[in-house]
């Protein structure tokens, strides 16, 4: 079947098998930030934005994205660069495997709620699995980013 998808701002037309998953499609088109982690829709490593809503690409058929917009971390570098340094400063990127999923969900969170509480951050990121550092470093990094953005004194790294 033929699909037409706007991937990171560029129109991609491709002939795909009807059962192809979105994770395989975006990776085949050079989006290597999207990772396969659990194969059970439980880890968040495969998160992409489908029409600006975070979805798990490992459990989404490409056919659902036909005629729609898909954005991966490769397409959100400018927005992500604002806060990834804060996460790194907190030592939360130990192996880095889970970072793209965390970043994608943090972008979605901050678009939806520009000033979340710590509990709201943890709740939003609860679908992301980090095997190295857990969520404390990510929370500290996001909180430091938000504090600096709101003019509060922040101690970095």
Coordinates of C-alpha atoms in Angstrom, one line a residue:
X1 CA 0.0 0.0 0.0
X2 CA 1.2 3.5 -0.7
X3 CA 1.4 6.1 2.1
X4 CA 2.2 9.8 2.1
X5 CA 3.5 11.1 5.4
X6 CA 5.1 14.4 6.3
X7 CA 8.1 13.2 8.2
X8 CA 10.0 15.9 10.1
X9 CA 8.6 18.5 7.7
X10 CA 9.4 16.6 4.4
X11 CA 6.8 14.7 2.5
X12 CA 7.6 11.0 2.1
X13 CA 5.7 8.8 -0.3
X14 CA 6.5 5.1 0.1
X15 CA 5.0 1.7 -0.8
X16 CA 4.8 -0.3 2.4
X17 CA 3.4 -3.6 3.6
X18 CA 0.0 -3.1 5.3
X19 CA 1.3 -4.5 8.6
X20 CA 4.4 -2.3 8.8
X21 CA 5.0 -0.6 12.1
X22 CA 5.7 3.2 12.3
X23 CA 9.0 2.5 14.1
X24 CA 10.3 0.5 11.2
X25 CA 9.1 3.2 8.7
X26 CA 10.8 6.1 10.5
X27 CA 14.0 4.2 11.0
X28 CA 14.1 3.1 7.4
X29 CA 13.9 6.8 6.5
X30 CA 16.9 7.8 8.6
X31 CA 15.3 8.6 12.0
X32 CA 17.7 6.6 14.2
X33 CA 16.7 8.4 17.4
X34 CA 13.6 6.2 17.5
X35 CA 14.6 3.0 19.4
X36 CA 13.1 -0.4 19.8
X37 CA 13.4 -1.2 23.5
X38 CA 10.7 -3.6 24.8
X39 CA 8.5 -4.7 21.9
X40 CA 5.5 -4.4 24.4
X41 CA 4.7 -0.7 24.3
X42 CA 5.9 -0.3 27.8
X43 CA 9.3 1.6 27.7
X44 CA 8.7 4.8 25.7
X45 CA 11.9 4.5 23.7
X46 CA 10.0 4.5 20.4
X47 CA 8.0 7.7 21.1
X48 CA 7.3 10.0 18.1
X49 CA 4.8 12.8 17.6
X50 CA 1.9 12.0 15.4
X51 CA 0.2 15.3 14.6
X52 CA 1.9 16.7 17.7
X53 CA 0.7 14.0 20.0
X54 CA 3.2 11.5 21.5
X55 CA 2.5 7.9 20.4
X56 CA 4.5 4.7 20.7
X57 CA 5.7 3.9 17.2
X58 CA 6.3 0.2 18.0
X59 CA 2.5 -0.3 18.4
X60 CA 1.3 2.1 15.6
X61 CA 0.8 0.9 12.1
X62 CA 2.2 3.2 9.4
X63 CA -1.2 3.1 7.7
X64 CA -2.5 5.2 10.7
X65 CA 0.0 7.9 9.8
X66 CA -1.0 8.1 6.2
X67 CA -1.8 11.7 5.3
X68 CA -0.6 12.9 8.7
X69 CA 2.5 14.5 10.2
X70 CA 5.1 12.5 12.1
X71 CA 8.0 14.1 14.0
X72 CA 11.0 12.4 15.6
X73 CA 13.8 13.9 17.6
X74 CA 15.6 14.6 14.4
X75 CA 12.9 17.0 13.5
X76 CA 12.8 18.7 16.9
X77 CA 16.5 19.4 17.5
X78 CA 16.0 23.2 18.0
X79 CA 13.3 22.7 20.6
X80 CA 15.1 19.8 22.3
X81 CA 18.4 21.6 22.5
X82 CA 16.8 24.1 25.0
X83 CA 16.8 21.6 27.8
X84 CA 18.9 18.5 27.0
X85 CA 21.9 20.1 28.5
X86 CA 20.1 20.4 31.8
X87 CA 19.3 16.7 31.8
X88 CA 23.0 16.0 31.0
X89 CA 24.1 18.2 33.8
X90 CA 22.2 16.0 36.2
X91 CA 23.9 12.8 35.0
X92 CA 20.6 11.5 33.7
X93 CA 22.0 10.5 30.3
X94 CA 24.2 7.7 31.5
X95 CA 24.0 5.3 28.5
X96 CA 21.8 7.6 26.4
X97 CA 19.6 4.9 25.0
X98 CA 16.4 6.2 26.7
X99 CA 17.1 9.9 26.2
X100 CA 15.3 10.4 22.8
X101 CA 12.0 9.0 24.3
X102 CA 12.4 11.2 27.4
X103 CA 13.1 14.2 25.3
X104 CA 10.1 13.6 23.0
X105 CA 7.8 13.2 26.0
X106 CA 9.3 16.2 27.8
X107 CA 8.6 18.3 24.6
X108 CA 5.0 17.1 24.6
X109 CA 4.6 17.8 28.3
X110 CA 6.0 21.4 28.1
X111 CA 3.8 22.1 25.1
X112 CA 0.8 21.0 27.0
X113 CA 1.8 22.4 30.4
X114 CA 4.6 25.0 30.3
X115 CA 4.9 25.1 34.2
X116 CA 4.3 21.6 35.5
X117 CA 4.8 20.5 39.1
X118 CA 7.3 17.8 40.0
X119 CA 4.4 15.3 40.3
X120 CA 3.0 16.3 36.9
X121 CA 6.5 15.8 35.3
X122 CA 6.9 12.3 36.9
X123 CA 3.4 11.3 35.9
X124 CA 3.9 12.4 32.3
X125 CA 7.3 10.6 32.1
X126 CA 6.1 7.5 33.8
X127 CA 5.8 5.7 30.5
X128 CA 9.5 6.0 29.8
X129 CA 11.8 3.3 31.1
X130 CA 15.4 4.2 32.2
X131 CA 17.5 1.3 33.2
X132 CA 20.5 3.3 34.3
X133 CA 19.4 6.2 36.3
X134 CA 15.7 6.1 36.9
X135 CA 13.8 9.3 36.9
X136 CA 15.4 11.5 39.5
X137 CA 18.1 12.9 37.2
X138 CA 15.6 13.6 34.5
X139 CA 13.3 15.3 37.0
X140 CA 16.2 17.5 38.3
X141 CA 17.2 18.4 34.8
X142 CA 13.7 19.4 33.7
X143 CA 13.1 21.3 36.9
X144 CA 16.4 23.2 36.5
X145 CA 15.5 24.1 33.0
X146 CA 12.1 25.3 34.0
X147 CA 13.5 27.2 37.0
X148 CA 16.0 29.0 34.7
X149 CA 13.4 29.7 32.1
X150 CA 11.3 31.3 34.9
X151 CA 14.2 33.5 36.1
X152 CA 15.1 31.5 39.2
X153 CA 18.7 31.0 40.3
X154 CA 19.9 27.6 39.0
X155 CA 23.1 25.7 39.9
X156 CA 24.3 23.8 36.9
X157 CA 26.6 20.8 36.8

